[in-house]
mmCIF file of C-alpha atoms in Angstrom:
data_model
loop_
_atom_site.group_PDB
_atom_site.id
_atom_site.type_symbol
_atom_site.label_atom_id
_atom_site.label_comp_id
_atom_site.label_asym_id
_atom_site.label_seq_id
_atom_site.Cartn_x
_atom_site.Cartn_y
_atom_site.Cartn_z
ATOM 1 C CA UNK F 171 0.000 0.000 0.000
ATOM 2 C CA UNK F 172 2.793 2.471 1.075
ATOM 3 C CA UNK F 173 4.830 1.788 -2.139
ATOM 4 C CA UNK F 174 1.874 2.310 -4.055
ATOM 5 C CA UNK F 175 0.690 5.662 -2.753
ATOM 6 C CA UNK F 176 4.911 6.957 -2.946
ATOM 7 C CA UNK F 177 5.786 5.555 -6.375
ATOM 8 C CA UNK F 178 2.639 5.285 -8.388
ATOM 9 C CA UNK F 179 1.393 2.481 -9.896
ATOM 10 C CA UNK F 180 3.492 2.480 -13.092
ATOM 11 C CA UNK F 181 6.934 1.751 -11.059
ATOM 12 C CA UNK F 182 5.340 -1.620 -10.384
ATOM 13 C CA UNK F 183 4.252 -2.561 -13.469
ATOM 14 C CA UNK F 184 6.429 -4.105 -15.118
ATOM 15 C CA UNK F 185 7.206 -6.523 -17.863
ATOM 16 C CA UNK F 186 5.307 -10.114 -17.508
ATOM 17 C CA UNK F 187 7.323 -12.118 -16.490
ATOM 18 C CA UNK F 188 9.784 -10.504 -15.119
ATOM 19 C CA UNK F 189 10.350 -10.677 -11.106
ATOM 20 C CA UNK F 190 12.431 -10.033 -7.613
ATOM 21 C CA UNK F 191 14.141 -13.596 -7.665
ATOM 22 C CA UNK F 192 14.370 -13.202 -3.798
ATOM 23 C CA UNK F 193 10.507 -12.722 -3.465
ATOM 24 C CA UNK F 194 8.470 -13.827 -6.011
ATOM 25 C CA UNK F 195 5.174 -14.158 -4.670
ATOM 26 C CA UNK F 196 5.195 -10.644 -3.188
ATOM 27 C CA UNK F 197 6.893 -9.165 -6.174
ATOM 28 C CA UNK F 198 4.358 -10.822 -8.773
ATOM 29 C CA UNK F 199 1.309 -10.431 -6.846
ATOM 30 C CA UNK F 200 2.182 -6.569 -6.686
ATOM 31 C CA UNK F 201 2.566 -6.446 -10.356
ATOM 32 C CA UNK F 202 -0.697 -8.093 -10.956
ATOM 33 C CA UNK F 203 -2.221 -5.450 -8.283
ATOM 34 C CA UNK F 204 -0.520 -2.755 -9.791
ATOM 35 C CA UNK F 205 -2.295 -3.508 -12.652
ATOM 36 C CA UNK F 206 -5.652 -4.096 -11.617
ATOM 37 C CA UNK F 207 -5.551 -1.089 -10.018
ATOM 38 C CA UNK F 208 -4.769 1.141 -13.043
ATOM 39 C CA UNK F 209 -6.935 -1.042 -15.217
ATOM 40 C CA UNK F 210 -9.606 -0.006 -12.596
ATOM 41 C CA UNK F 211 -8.165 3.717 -12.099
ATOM 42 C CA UNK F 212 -8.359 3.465 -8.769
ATOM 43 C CA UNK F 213 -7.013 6.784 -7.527
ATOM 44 C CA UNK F 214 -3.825 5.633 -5.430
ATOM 45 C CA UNK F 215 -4.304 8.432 -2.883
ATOM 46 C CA UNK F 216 -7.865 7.309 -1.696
ATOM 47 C CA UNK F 217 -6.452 3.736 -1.563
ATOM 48 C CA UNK F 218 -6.708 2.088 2.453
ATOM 49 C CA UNK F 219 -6.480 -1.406 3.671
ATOM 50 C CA UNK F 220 -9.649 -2.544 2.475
ATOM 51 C CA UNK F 221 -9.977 -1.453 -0.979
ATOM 52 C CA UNK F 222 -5.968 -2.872 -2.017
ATOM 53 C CA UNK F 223 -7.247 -6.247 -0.005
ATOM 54 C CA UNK F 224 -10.380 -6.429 -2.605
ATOM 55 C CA UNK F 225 -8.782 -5.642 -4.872
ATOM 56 C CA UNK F 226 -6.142 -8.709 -4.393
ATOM 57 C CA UNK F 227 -9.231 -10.907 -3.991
ATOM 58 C CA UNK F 228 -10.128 -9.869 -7.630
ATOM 59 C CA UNK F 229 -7.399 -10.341 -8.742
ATOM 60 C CA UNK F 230 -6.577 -13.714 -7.266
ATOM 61 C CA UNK F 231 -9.867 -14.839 -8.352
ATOM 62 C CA UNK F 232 -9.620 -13.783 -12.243
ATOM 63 C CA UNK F 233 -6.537 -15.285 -12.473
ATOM 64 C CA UNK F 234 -7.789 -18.924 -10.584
ATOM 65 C CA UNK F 235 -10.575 -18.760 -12.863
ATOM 66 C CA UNK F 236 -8.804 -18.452 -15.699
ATOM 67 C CA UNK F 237 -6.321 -21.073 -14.567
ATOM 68 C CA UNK F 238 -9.620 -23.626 -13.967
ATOM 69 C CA UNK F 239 -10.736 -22.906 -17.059
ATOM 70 C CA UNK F 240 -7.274 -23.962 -18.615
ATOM 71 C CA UNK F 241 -6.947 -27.281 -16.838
ATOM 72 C CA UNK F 242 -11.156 -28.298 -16.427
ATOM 73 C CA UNK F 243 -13.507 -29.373 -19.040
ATOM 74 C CA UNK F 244 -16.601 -28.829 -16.457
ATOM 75 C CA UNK F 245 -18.404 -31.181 -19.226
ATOM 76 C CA UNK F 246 -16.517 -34.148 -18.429
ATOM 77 C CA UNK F 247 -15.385 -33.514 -15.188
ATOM 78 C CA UNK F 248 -16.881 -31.963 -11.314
ATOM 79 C CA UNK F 249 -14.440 -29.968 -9.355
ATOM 80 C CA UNK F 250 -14.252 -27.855 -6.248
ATOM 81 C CA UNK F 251 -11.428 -25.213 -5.049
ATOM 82 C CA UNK F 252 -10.720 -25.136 -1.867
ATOM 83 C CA UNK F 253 -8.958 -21.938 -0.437
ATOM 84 C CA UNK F 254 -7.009 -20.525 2.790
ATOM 85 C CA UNK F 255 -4.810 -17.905 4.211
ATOM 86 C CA UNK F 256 -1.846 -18.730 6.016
ATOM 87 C CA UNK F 257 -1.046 -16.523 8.828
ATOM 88 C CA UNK F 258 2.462 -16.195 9.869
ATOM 89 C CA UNK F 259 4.688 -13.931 11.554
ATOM 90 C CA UNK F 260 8.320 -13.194 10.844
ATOM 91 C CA UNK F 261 9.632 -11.930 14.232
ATOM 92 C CA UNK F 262 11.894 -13.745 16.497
ATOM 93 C CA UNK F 263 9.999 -15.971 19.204
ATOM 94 C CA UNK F 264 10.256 -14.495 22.632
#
């Protein structure tokens, strides 16, 4: 959220495909955000917690959707997706 509102959207989006080799998820999934979000035109100052969150979940769900859609033929075969969040925390134990 913080890079978002300091460097703009465009910063992030870059090439696809192209990625921080130390963090991929994170570095990916803020492309694909990035995106969305000028796609959408949200207007980065107004951005807060909630709206970048729903916006993820849009994301995250166009792109499973596609991805089912890919690897299902829902004529010859039932599926379900099943979903979570893992929780974790990075600081030391105490």
């Amino acid at each position: 959220l913080g890079e978002f509102q300091k460097d703009g959207y465009s910063k992030s989006c870059k090439t696809p495909g192209l990625h921080d080799a130390i963090d991929p998820e994170y570095s990916i999934l803020k492309q694909r955000l990035a995106r969305r979000l000028r796609y959408e035109r949200a207007d980065v100052s107004d951005l807060d917690l909630a709206k970048i969150t729903s916006a993820a979940e849009r994301t995250i769900t166009a792109d499973l959707e596609y991805l089912v859609s890919k690897a299902v033929d829902p004529k010859k075969a039932d599926y379900a997706v099943i979903t979570g969040v893992q929780i974790h925390n990075w600081a030391a134990k105490s």
